[in-house]
């Protein structure tokens, strides 16, 4: 299985603990690292499933998972879903749409699955669903704008 998602960066296997047999994106996004951590794994049919176990820091005032944490997980999932279906690319989120359809509970495993609905020369369209133990929590869709990377890390 190829775990490449971005040129030069690979998902790292988790070898122990509760996330054993999942893959972790190495610390390249400080905001995601603070909100998550988020994980991914390939299913038997080659699709990707993303995982997130919200902690106390992810709660809103009502005790459920904050919508901002769910949106961050959806954004991570958008890229994981796209990268599982397409060759390596650099990209940025152009749009992220979401519908909150249920409450997510802290300390529960949330999973996200989805599909690439269209991949053009410069845009990738993705849609997905986040669930909590099979109960829908959020549907999301988004567009990733492919970019080229300049030497030194700047993107065009």
mmCIF file with all atom_site columns, C-alpha atoms in Angstrom:
data_model
loop_
_atom_site.group_PDB
_atom_site.id
_atom_site.type_symbol
_atom_site.label_atom_id
_atom_site.label_alt_id
_atom_site.label_comp_id
_atom_site.label_asym_id
_atom_site.label_entity_id
_atom_site.label_seq_id
_atom_site.pdbx_PDB_ins_code
_atom_site.Cartn_x
_atom_site.Cartn_y
_atom_site.Cartn_z
_atom_site.occupancy
_atom_site.B_iso_or_equiv
_atom_site.pdbx_formal_charge
_atom_site.auth_seq_id
_atom_site.auth_comp_id
_atom_site.auth_asym_id
_atom_site.auth_atom_id
_atom_site.pdbx_PDB_model_num
ATOM 1   C CA . UNK A 1 1   ? 0.000   0.000  0.000   1.00 0.00 ? 1   UNK A CA 1
ATOM 2   C CA . UNK A 1 2   ? 1.340   3.416  -0.936  1.00 0.00 ? 2   UNK A CA 1
ATOM 3   C CA . UNK A 1 3   ? 0.883   5.863  1.904   1.00 0.00 ? 3   UNK A CA 1
ATOM 4   C CA . UNK A 1 4   ? 2.043   8.927  -0.042  1.00 0.00 ? 4   UNK A CA 1
ATOM 5   C CA . UNK A 1 5   ? -0.419  11.808 -0.022  1.00 0.00 ? 5   UNK A CA 1
ATOM 6   C CA . UNK A 1 6   ? 1.737   14.833 -0.721  1.00 0.00 ? 6   UNK A CA 1
ATOM 7   C CA . UNK A 1 7   ? 5.038   14.797 -2.595  1.00 0.00 ? 7   UNK A CA 1
ATOM 8   C CA . UNK A 1 8   ? 7.775   14.025 -0.093  1.00 0.00 ? 8   UNK A CA 1
ATOM 9   C CA . UNK A 1 9   ? 5.390   13.360 2.824   1.00 0.00 ? 9   UNK A CA 1
ATOM 10  C CA . UNK A 1 10  ? 4.047   9.960  3.795   1.00 0.00 ? 10  UNK A CA 1
ATOM 11  C CA . UNK A 1 11  ? 1.513   8.813  6.310   1.00 0.00 ? 11  UNK A CA 1
ATOM 12  C CA . UNK A 1 12  ? 3.298   7.108  9.191   1.00 0.00 ? 12  UNK A CA 1
ATOM 13  C CA . UNK A 1 13  ? 2.020   3.763  10.533  1.00 0.00 ? 13  UNK A CA 1
ATOM 14  C CA . UNK A 1 14  ? 0.973   3.681  14.195  1.00 0.00 ? 14  UNK A CA 1
ATOM 15  C CA . UNK A 1 15  ? 2.441   0.533  15.733  1.00 0.00 ? 15  UNK A CA 1
ATOM 16  C CA . UNK A 1 16  ? 0.949   0.536  19.226  1.00 0.00 ? 16  UNK A CA 1
ATOM 17  C CA . UNK A 1 17  ? -1.761  1.993  21.448  1.00 0.00 ? 17  UNK A CA 1
ATOM 18  C CA . UNK A 1 18  ? -5.402  2.602  20.600  1.00 0.00 ? 18  UNK A CA 1
ATOM 19  C CA . UNK A 1 19  ? -4.585  3.761  17.057  1.00 0.00 ? 19  UNK A CA 1
ATOM 20  C CA . UNK A 1 20  ? -2.501  0.698  16.154  1.00 0.00 ? 20  UNK A CA 1
ATOM 21  C CA . UNK A 1 21  ? -2.916  -0.242 12.481  1.00 0.00 ? 21  UNK A CA 1
ATOM 22  C CA . UNK A 1 22  ? -3.985  3.303  11.567  1.00 0.00 ? 22  UNK A CA 1
ATOM 23  C CA . UNK A 1 23  ? -1.816  5.851  9.752   1.00 0.00 ? 23  UNK A CA 1
ATOM 24  C CA . UNK A 1 24  ? -0.846  9.293  11.039  1.00 0.00 ? 24  UNK A CA 1
ATOM 25  C CA . UNK A 1 25  ? -0.019  12.407 9.067   1.00 0.00 ? 25  UNK A CA 1
ATOM 26  C CA . UNK A 1 26  ? 3.364   13.579 10.421  1.00 0.00 ? 26  UNK A CA 1
ATOM 27  C CA . UNK A 1 27  ? 3.338   16.939 12.251  1.00 0.00 ? 27  UNK A CA 1
ATOM 28  C CA . UNK A 1 28  ? 3.135   19.244 9.248   1.00 0.00 ? 28  UNK A CA 1
ATOM 29  C CA . UNK A 1 29  ? -0.029  21.137 10.241  1.00 0.00 ? 29  UNK A CA 1
ATOM 30  C CA . UNK A 1 30  ? 0.129   22.666 13.738  1.00 0.00 ? 30  UNK A CA 1
ATOM 31  C CA . UNK A 1 31  ? -3.575  23.553 13.821  1.00 0.00 ? 31  UNK A CA 1
ATOM 32  C CA . UNK A 1 32  ? -4.675  20.022 12.910  1.00 0.00 ? 32  UNK A CA 1
ATOM 33  C CA . UNK A 1 33  ? -2.206  18.600 15.424  1.00 0.00 ? 33  UNK A CA 1
ATOM 34  C CA . UNK A 1 34  ? -3.688  20.833 18.142  1.00 0.00 ? 34  UNK A CA 1
ATOM 35  C CA . UNK A 1 35  ? -7.304  20.029 17.241  1.00 0.00 ? 35  UNK A CA 1
ATOM 36  C CA . UNK A 1 36  ? -6.749  16.300 16.616  1.00 0.00 ? 36  UNK A CA 1
ATOM 37  C CA . UNK A 1 37  ? -4.865  14.129 16.301  1.00 0.00 ? 37  UNK A CA 1
ATOM 38  C CA . UNK A 1 38  ? -6.509  12.675 13.200  1.00 0.00 ? 38  UNK A CA 1
ATOM 39  C CA . UNK A 1 39  ? -5.781  9.298  11.639  1.00 0.00 ? 39  UNK A CA 1
ATOM 40  C CA . UNK A 1 40  ? -6.524  7.383  8.442   1.00 0.00 ? 40  UNK A CA 1
ATOM 41  C CA . UNK A 1 41  ? -6.514  3.794  7.222   1.00 0.00 ? 41  UNK A CA 1
ATOM 42  C CA . UNK A 1 42  ? -7.235  1.965  4.029   1.00 0.00 ? 42  UNK A CA 1
ATOM 43  C CA . UNK A 1 43  ? -10.273 -0.296 3.917   1.00 0.00 ? 43  UNK A CA 1
ATOM 44  C CA . UNK A 1 44  ? -10.323 -3.718 2.258   1.00 0.00 ? 44  UNK A CA 1
ATOM 45  C CA . UNK A 1 45  ? -11.705 -2.152 -0.940  1.00 0.00 ? 45  UNK A CA 1
ATOM 46  C CA . UNK A 1 46  ? -8.876  0.415  -1.120  1.00 0.00 ? 46  UNK A CA 1
ATOM 47  C CA . UNK A 1 47  ? -10.919 3.408  0.049   1.00 0.00 ? 47  UNK A CA 1
ATOM 48  C CA . UNK A 1 48  ? -9.744  5.503  2.949   1.00 0.00 ? 48  UNK A CA 1
ATOM 49  C CA . UNK A 1 49  ? -11.417 5.909  6.329   1.00 0.00 ? 49  UNK A CA 1
ATOM 50  C CA . UNK A 1 50  ? -10.442 8.759  8.641   1.00 0.00 ? 50  UNK A CA 1
ATOM 51  C CA . UNK A 1 51  ? -10.629 8.572  12.431  1.00 0.00 ? 51  UNK A CA 1
ATOM 52  C CA . UNK A 1 52  ? -10.829 11.067 15.284  1.00 0.00 ? 52  UNK A CA 1
ATOM 53  C CA . UNK A 1 53  ? -11.496 10.519 18.980  1.00 0.00 ? 53  UNK A CA 1
ATOM 54  C CA . UNK A 1 54  ? -12.451 13.961 20.358  1.00 0.00 ? 54  UNK A CA 1
ATOM 55  C CA . UNK A 1 55  ? -11.085 14.858 23.773  1.00 0.00 ? 55  UNK A CA 1
ATOM 56  C CA . UNK A 1 56  ? -12.282 17.285 26.461  1.00 0.00 ? 56  UNK A CA 1
ATOM 57  C CA . UNK A 1 57  ? -10.510 20.137 24.593  1.00 0.00 ? 57  UNK A CA 1
ATOM 58  C CA . UNK A 1 58  ? -12.873 19.558 21.645  1.00 0.00 ? 58  UNK A CA 1
ATOM 59  C CA . UNK A 1 59  ? -16.113 20.129 23.599  1.00 0.00 ? 59  UNK A CA 1
ATOM 60  C CA . UNK A 1 60  ? -18.514 23.008 23.168  1.00 0.00 ? 60  UNK A CA 1
ATOM 61  C CA . UNK A 1 61  ? -20.480 24.675 25.972  1.00 0.00 ? 61  UNK A CA 1
ATOM 62  C CA . UNK A 1 62  ? -23.160 21.991 25.764  1.00 0.00 ? 62  UNK A CA 1
ATOM 63  C CA . UNK A 1 63  ? -20.688 19.150 26.262  1.00 0.00 ? 63  UNK A CA 1
ATOM 64  C CA . UNK A 1 64  ? -20.795 17.829 22.689  1.00 0.00 ? 64  UNK A CA 1
ATOM 65  C CA . UNK A 1 65  ? -18.006 18.074 20.135  1.00 0.00 ? 65  UNK A CA 1
ATOM 66  C CA . UNK A 1 66  ? -17.510 21.670 18.943  1.00 0.00 ? 66  UNK A CA 1
ATOM 67  C CA . UNK A 1 67  ? -18.462 22.363 15.346  1.00 0.00 ? 67  UNK A CA 1
ATOM 68  C CA . UNK A 1 68  ? -15.027 23.855 14.692  1.00 0.00 ? 68  UNK A CA 1
ATOM 69  C CA . UNK A 1 69  ? -13.371 20.569 15.649  1.00 0.00 ? 69  UNK A CA 1
ATOM 70  C CA . UNK A 1 70  ? -15.723 18.705 13.296  1.00 0.00 ? 70  UNK A CA 1
ATOM 71  C CA . UNK A 1 71  ? -14.965 21.159 10.475  1.00 0.00 ? 71  UNK A CA 1
ATOM 72  C CA . UNK A 1 72  ? -11.228 20.689 11.013  1.00 0.00 ? 72  UNK A CA 1
ATOM 73  C CA . UNK A 1 73  ? -11.687 16.911 10.890  1.00 0.00 ? 73  UNK A CA 1
ATOM 74  C CA . UNK A 1 74  ? -13.780 17.310 7.706   1.00 0.00 ? 74  UNK A CA 1
ATOM 75  C CA . UNK A 1 75  ? -11.012 19.388 6.104   1.00 0.00 ? 75  UNK A CA 1
ATOM 76  C CA . UNK A 1 76  ? -8.403  16.733 6.998   1.00 0.00 ? 76  UNK A CA 1
ATOM 77  C CA . UNK A 1 77  ? -10.736 14.044 5.610   1.00 0.00 ? 77  UNK A CA 1
ATOM 78  C CA . UNK A 1 78  ? -11.274 16.014 2.396   1.00 0.00 ? 78  UNK A CA 1
ATOM 79  C CA . UNK A 1 79  ? -7.564  15.740 1.620   1.00 0.00 ? 79  UNK A CA 1
ATOM 80  C CA . UNK A 1 80  ? -7.237  12.119 2.739   1.00 0.00 ? 80  UNK A CA 1
ATOM 81  C CA . UNK A 1 81  ? -10.191 11.066 0.572   1.00 0.00 ? 81  UNK A CA 1
ATOM 82  C CA . UNK A 1 82  ? -8.762  12.939 -2.427  1.00 0.00 ? 82  UNK A CA 1
ATOM 83  C CA . UNK A 1 83  ? -5.241  11.606 -1.937  1.00 0.00 ? 83  UNK A CA 1
ATOM 84  C CA . UNK A 1 84  ? -6.461  8.001  -1.721  1.00 0.00 ? 84  UNK A CA 1
ATOM 85  C CA . UNK A 1 85  ? -8.042  8.326  -5.160  1.00 0.00 ? 85  UNK A CA 1
ATOM 86  C CA . UNK A 1 86  ? -5.509  10.519 -6.979  1.00 0.00 ? 86  UNK A CA 1
ATOM 87  C CA . UNK A 1 87  ? -1.778  10.701 -7.553  1.00 0.00 ? 87  UNK A CA 1
ATOM 88  C CA . UNK A 1 88  ? 0.341   12.940 -5.358  1.00 0.00 ? 88  UNK A CA 1
ATOM 89  C CA . UNK A 1 89  ? -0.614  16.609 -5.385  1.00 0.00 ? 89  UNK A CA 1
ATOM 90  C CA . UNK A 1 90  ? -0.265  19.838 -3.456  1.00 0.00 ? 90  UNK A CA 1
ATOM 91  C CA . UNK A 1 91  ? -3.480  21.655 -2.732  1.00 0.00 ? 91  UNK A CA 1
ATOM 92  C CA . UNK A 1 92  ? -5.411  24.118 -0.635  1.00 0.00 ? 92  UNK A CA 1
ATOM 93  C CA . UNK A 1 93  ? -9.036  24.103 0.419   1.00 0.00 ? 93  UNK A CA 1
ATOM 94  C CA . UNK A 1 94  ? -11.016 26.351 -1.929  1.00 0.00 ? 94  UNK A CA 1
ATOM 95  C CA . UNK A 1 95  ? -14.432 25.609 -0.391  1.00 0.00 ? 95  UNK A CA 1
ATOM 96  C CA . UNK A 1 96  ? -15.695 23.510 2.491   1.00 0.00 ? 96  UNK A CA 1
ATOM 97  C CA . UNK A 1 97  ? -19.436 23.072 2.955   1.00 0.00 ? 97  UNK A CA 1
ATOM 98  C CA . UNK A 1 98  ? -20.962 21.234 5.879   1.00 0.00 ? 98  UNK A CA 1
ATOM 99  C CA . UNK A 1 99  ? -24.307 20.280 7.305   1.00 0.00 ? 99  UNK A CA 1
ATOM 100 C CA . UNK A 1 100 ? -24.460 19.361 10.990  1.00 0.00 ? 100 UNK A CA 1
ATOM 101 C CA . UNK A 1 101 ? -26.963 16.491 11.116  1.00 0.00 ? 101 UNK A CA 1
ATOM 102 C CA . UNK A 1 102 ? -26.374 15.135 14.623  1.00 0.00 ? 102 UNK A CA 1
ATOM 103 C CA . UNK A 1 103 ? -24.392 15.612 17.806  1.00 0.00 ? 103 UNK A CA 1
ATOM 104 C CA . UNK A 1 104 ? -20.958 14.052 18.208  1.00 0.00 ? 104 UNK A CA 1
ATOM 105 C CA . UNK A 1 105 ? -19.910 12.881 21.651  1.00 0.00 ? 105 UNK A CA 1
ATOM 106 C CA . UNK A 1 106 ? -16.449 13.327 23.139  1.00 0.00 ? 106 UNK A CA 1
ATOM 107 C CA . UNK A 1 107 ? -14.433 10.143 23.699  1.00 0.00 ? 107 UNK A CA 1
ATOM 108 C CA . UNK A 1 108 ? -16.295 8.356  20.874  1.00 0.00 ? 108 UNK A CA 1
ATOM 109 C CA . UNK A 1 109 ? -14.593 7.238  17.687  1.00 0.00 ? 109 UNK A CA 1
ATOM 110 C CA . UNK A 1 110 ? -15.732 9.458  14.828  1.00 0.00 ? 110 UNK A CA 1
ATOM 111 C CA . UNK A 1 111 ? -15.080 8.196  11.320  1.00 0.00 ? 111 UNK A CA 1
ATOM 112 C CA . UNK A 1 112 ? -15.247 9.893  7.946   1.00 0.00 ? 112 UNK A CA 1
ATOM 113 C CA . UNK A 1 113 ? -15.615 8.293  4.560   1.00 0.00 ? 113 UNK A CA 1
ATOM 114 C CA . UNK A 1 114 ? -16.276 9.770  1.171   1.00 0.00 ? 114 UNK A CA 1
ATOM 115 C CA . UNK A 1 115 ? -15.517 9.956  -2.509  1.00 0.00 ? 115 UNK A CA 1
ATOM 116 C CA . UNK A 1 116 ? -14.002 12.132 -5.179  1.00 0.00 ? 116 UNK A CA 1
ATOM 117 C CA . UNK A 1 117 ? -16.913 13.242 -7.335  1.00 0.00 ? 117 UNK A CA 1
ATOM 118 C CA . UNK A 1 118 ? -14.758 14.915 -10.004 1.00 0.00 ? 118 UNK A CA 1
ATOM 119 C CA . UNK A 1 119 ? -11.073 15.559 -10.508 1.00 0.00 ? 119 UNK A CA 1
ATOM 120 C CA . UNK A 1 120 ? -10.138 18.132 -13.098 1.00 0.00 ? 120 UNK A CA 1
ATOM 121 C CA . UNK A 1 121 ? -6.858  19.673 -14.123 1.00 0.00 ? 121 UNK A CA 1
ATOM 122 C CA . UNK A 1 122 ? -6.868  22.194 -11.270 1.00 0.00 ? 122 UNK A CA 1
ATOM 123 C CA . UNK A 1 123 ? -9.846  21.351 -9.019  1.00 0.00 ? 123 UNK A CA 1
ATOM 124 C CA . UNK A 1 124 ? -10.801 18.231 -7.058  1.00 0.00 ? 124 UNK A CA 1
ATOM 125 C CA . UNK A 1 125 ? -14.393 17.866 -5.820  1.00 0.00 ? 125 UNK A CA 1
ATOM 126 C CA . UNK A 1 126 ? -14.957 15.668 -2.749  1.00 0.00 ? 126 UNK A CA 1
ATOM 127 C CA . UNK A 1 127 ? -17.918 14.747 -0.575  1.00 0.00 ? 127 UNK A CA 1
ATOM 128 C CA . UNK A 1 128 ? -18.137 12.751 2.616   1.00 0.00 ? 128 UNK A CA 1
ATOM 129 C CA . UNK A 1 129 ? -19.891 11.873 5.848   1.00 0.00 ? 129 UNK A CA 1
ATOM 130 C CA . UNK A 1 130 ? -18.697 11.881 9.459   1.00 0.00 ? 130 UNK A CA 1
ATOM 131 C CA . UNK A 1 131 ? -20.410 9.445  11.797  1.00 0.00 ? 131 UNK A CA 1
ATOM 132 C CA . UNK A 1 132 ? -20.405 8.528  15.479  1.00 0.00 ? 132 UNK A CA 1
ATOM 133 C CA . UNK A 1 133 ? -20.961 4.757  15.901  1.00 0.00 ? 133 UNK A CA 1
ATOM 134 C CA . UNK A 1 134 ? -22.925 4.645  12.654  1.00 0.00 ? 134 UNK A CA 1
ATOM 135 C CA . UNK A 1 135 ? -25.046 7.716  13.420  1.00 0.00 ? 135 UNK A CA 1
ATOM 136 C CA . UNK A 1 136 ? -24.485 10.595 10.960  1.00 0.00 ? 136 UNK A CA 1
ATOM 137 C CA . UNK A 1 137 ? -22.948 13.693 12.529  1.00 0.00 ? 137 UNK A CA 1
ATOM 138 C CA . UNK A 1 138 ? -21.935 15.852 9.558   1.00 0.00 ? 138 UNK A CA 1
ATOM 139 C CA . UNK A 1 139 ? -22.144 15.683 5.801   1.00 0.00 ? 139 UNK A CA 1
ATOM 140 C CA . UNK A 1 140 ? -19.508 17.710 3.998   1.00 0.00 ? 140 UNK A CA 1
ATOM 141 C CA . UNK A 1 141 ? -18.309 18.580 0.539   1.00 0.00 ? 141 UNK A CA 1
ATOM 142 C CA . UNK A 1 142 ? -15.443 20.652 -0.671  1.00 0.00 ? 142 UNK A CA 1
ATOM 143 C CA . UNK A 1 143 ? -13.181 21.690 -3.480  1.00 0.00 ? 143 UNK A CA 1
ATOM 144 C CA . UNK A 1 144 ? -9.422  21.396 -3.374  1.00 0.00 ? 144 UNK A CA 1
ATOM 145 C CA . UNK A 1 145 ? -7.441  23.747 -5.600  1.00 0.00 ? 145 UNK A CA 1
ATOM 146 C CA . UNK A 1 146 ? -4.303  22.051 -6.889  1.00 0.00 ? 146 UNK A CA 1
ATOM 147 C CA . UNK A 1 147 ? -1.242  24.256 -6.575  1.00 0.00 ? 147 UNK A CA 1
ATOM 148 C CA . UNK A 1 148 ? 2.393   24.048 -7.543  1.00 0.00 ? 148 UNK A CA 1
ATOM 149 C CA . UNK A 1 149 ? 5.025   24.417 -4.898  1.00 0.00 ? 149 UNK A CA 1
ATOM 150 C CA . UNK A 1 150 ? 7.996   26.713 -5.386  1.00 0.00 ? 150 UNK A CA 1
ATOM 151 C CA . UNK A 1 151 ? 11.416  25.935 -3.956  1.00 0.00 ? 151 UNK A CA 1
ATOM 152 C CA . UNK A 1 152 ? 11.486  27.095 -0.339  1.00 0.00 ? 152 UNK A CA 1
ATOM 153 C CA . UNK A 1 153 ? 7.947   25.935 0.396   1.00 0.00 ? 153 UNK A CA 1
ATOM 154 C CA . UNK A 1 154 ? 5.927   28.799 -1.114  1.00 0.00 ? 154 UNK A CA 1
ATOM 155 C CA . UNK A 1 155 ? 2.845   27.784 -3.038  1.00 0.00 ? 155 UNK A CA 1
ATOM 156 C CA . UNK A 1 156 ? 1.394   29.436 -6.137  1.00 0.00 ? 156 UNK A CA 1
#
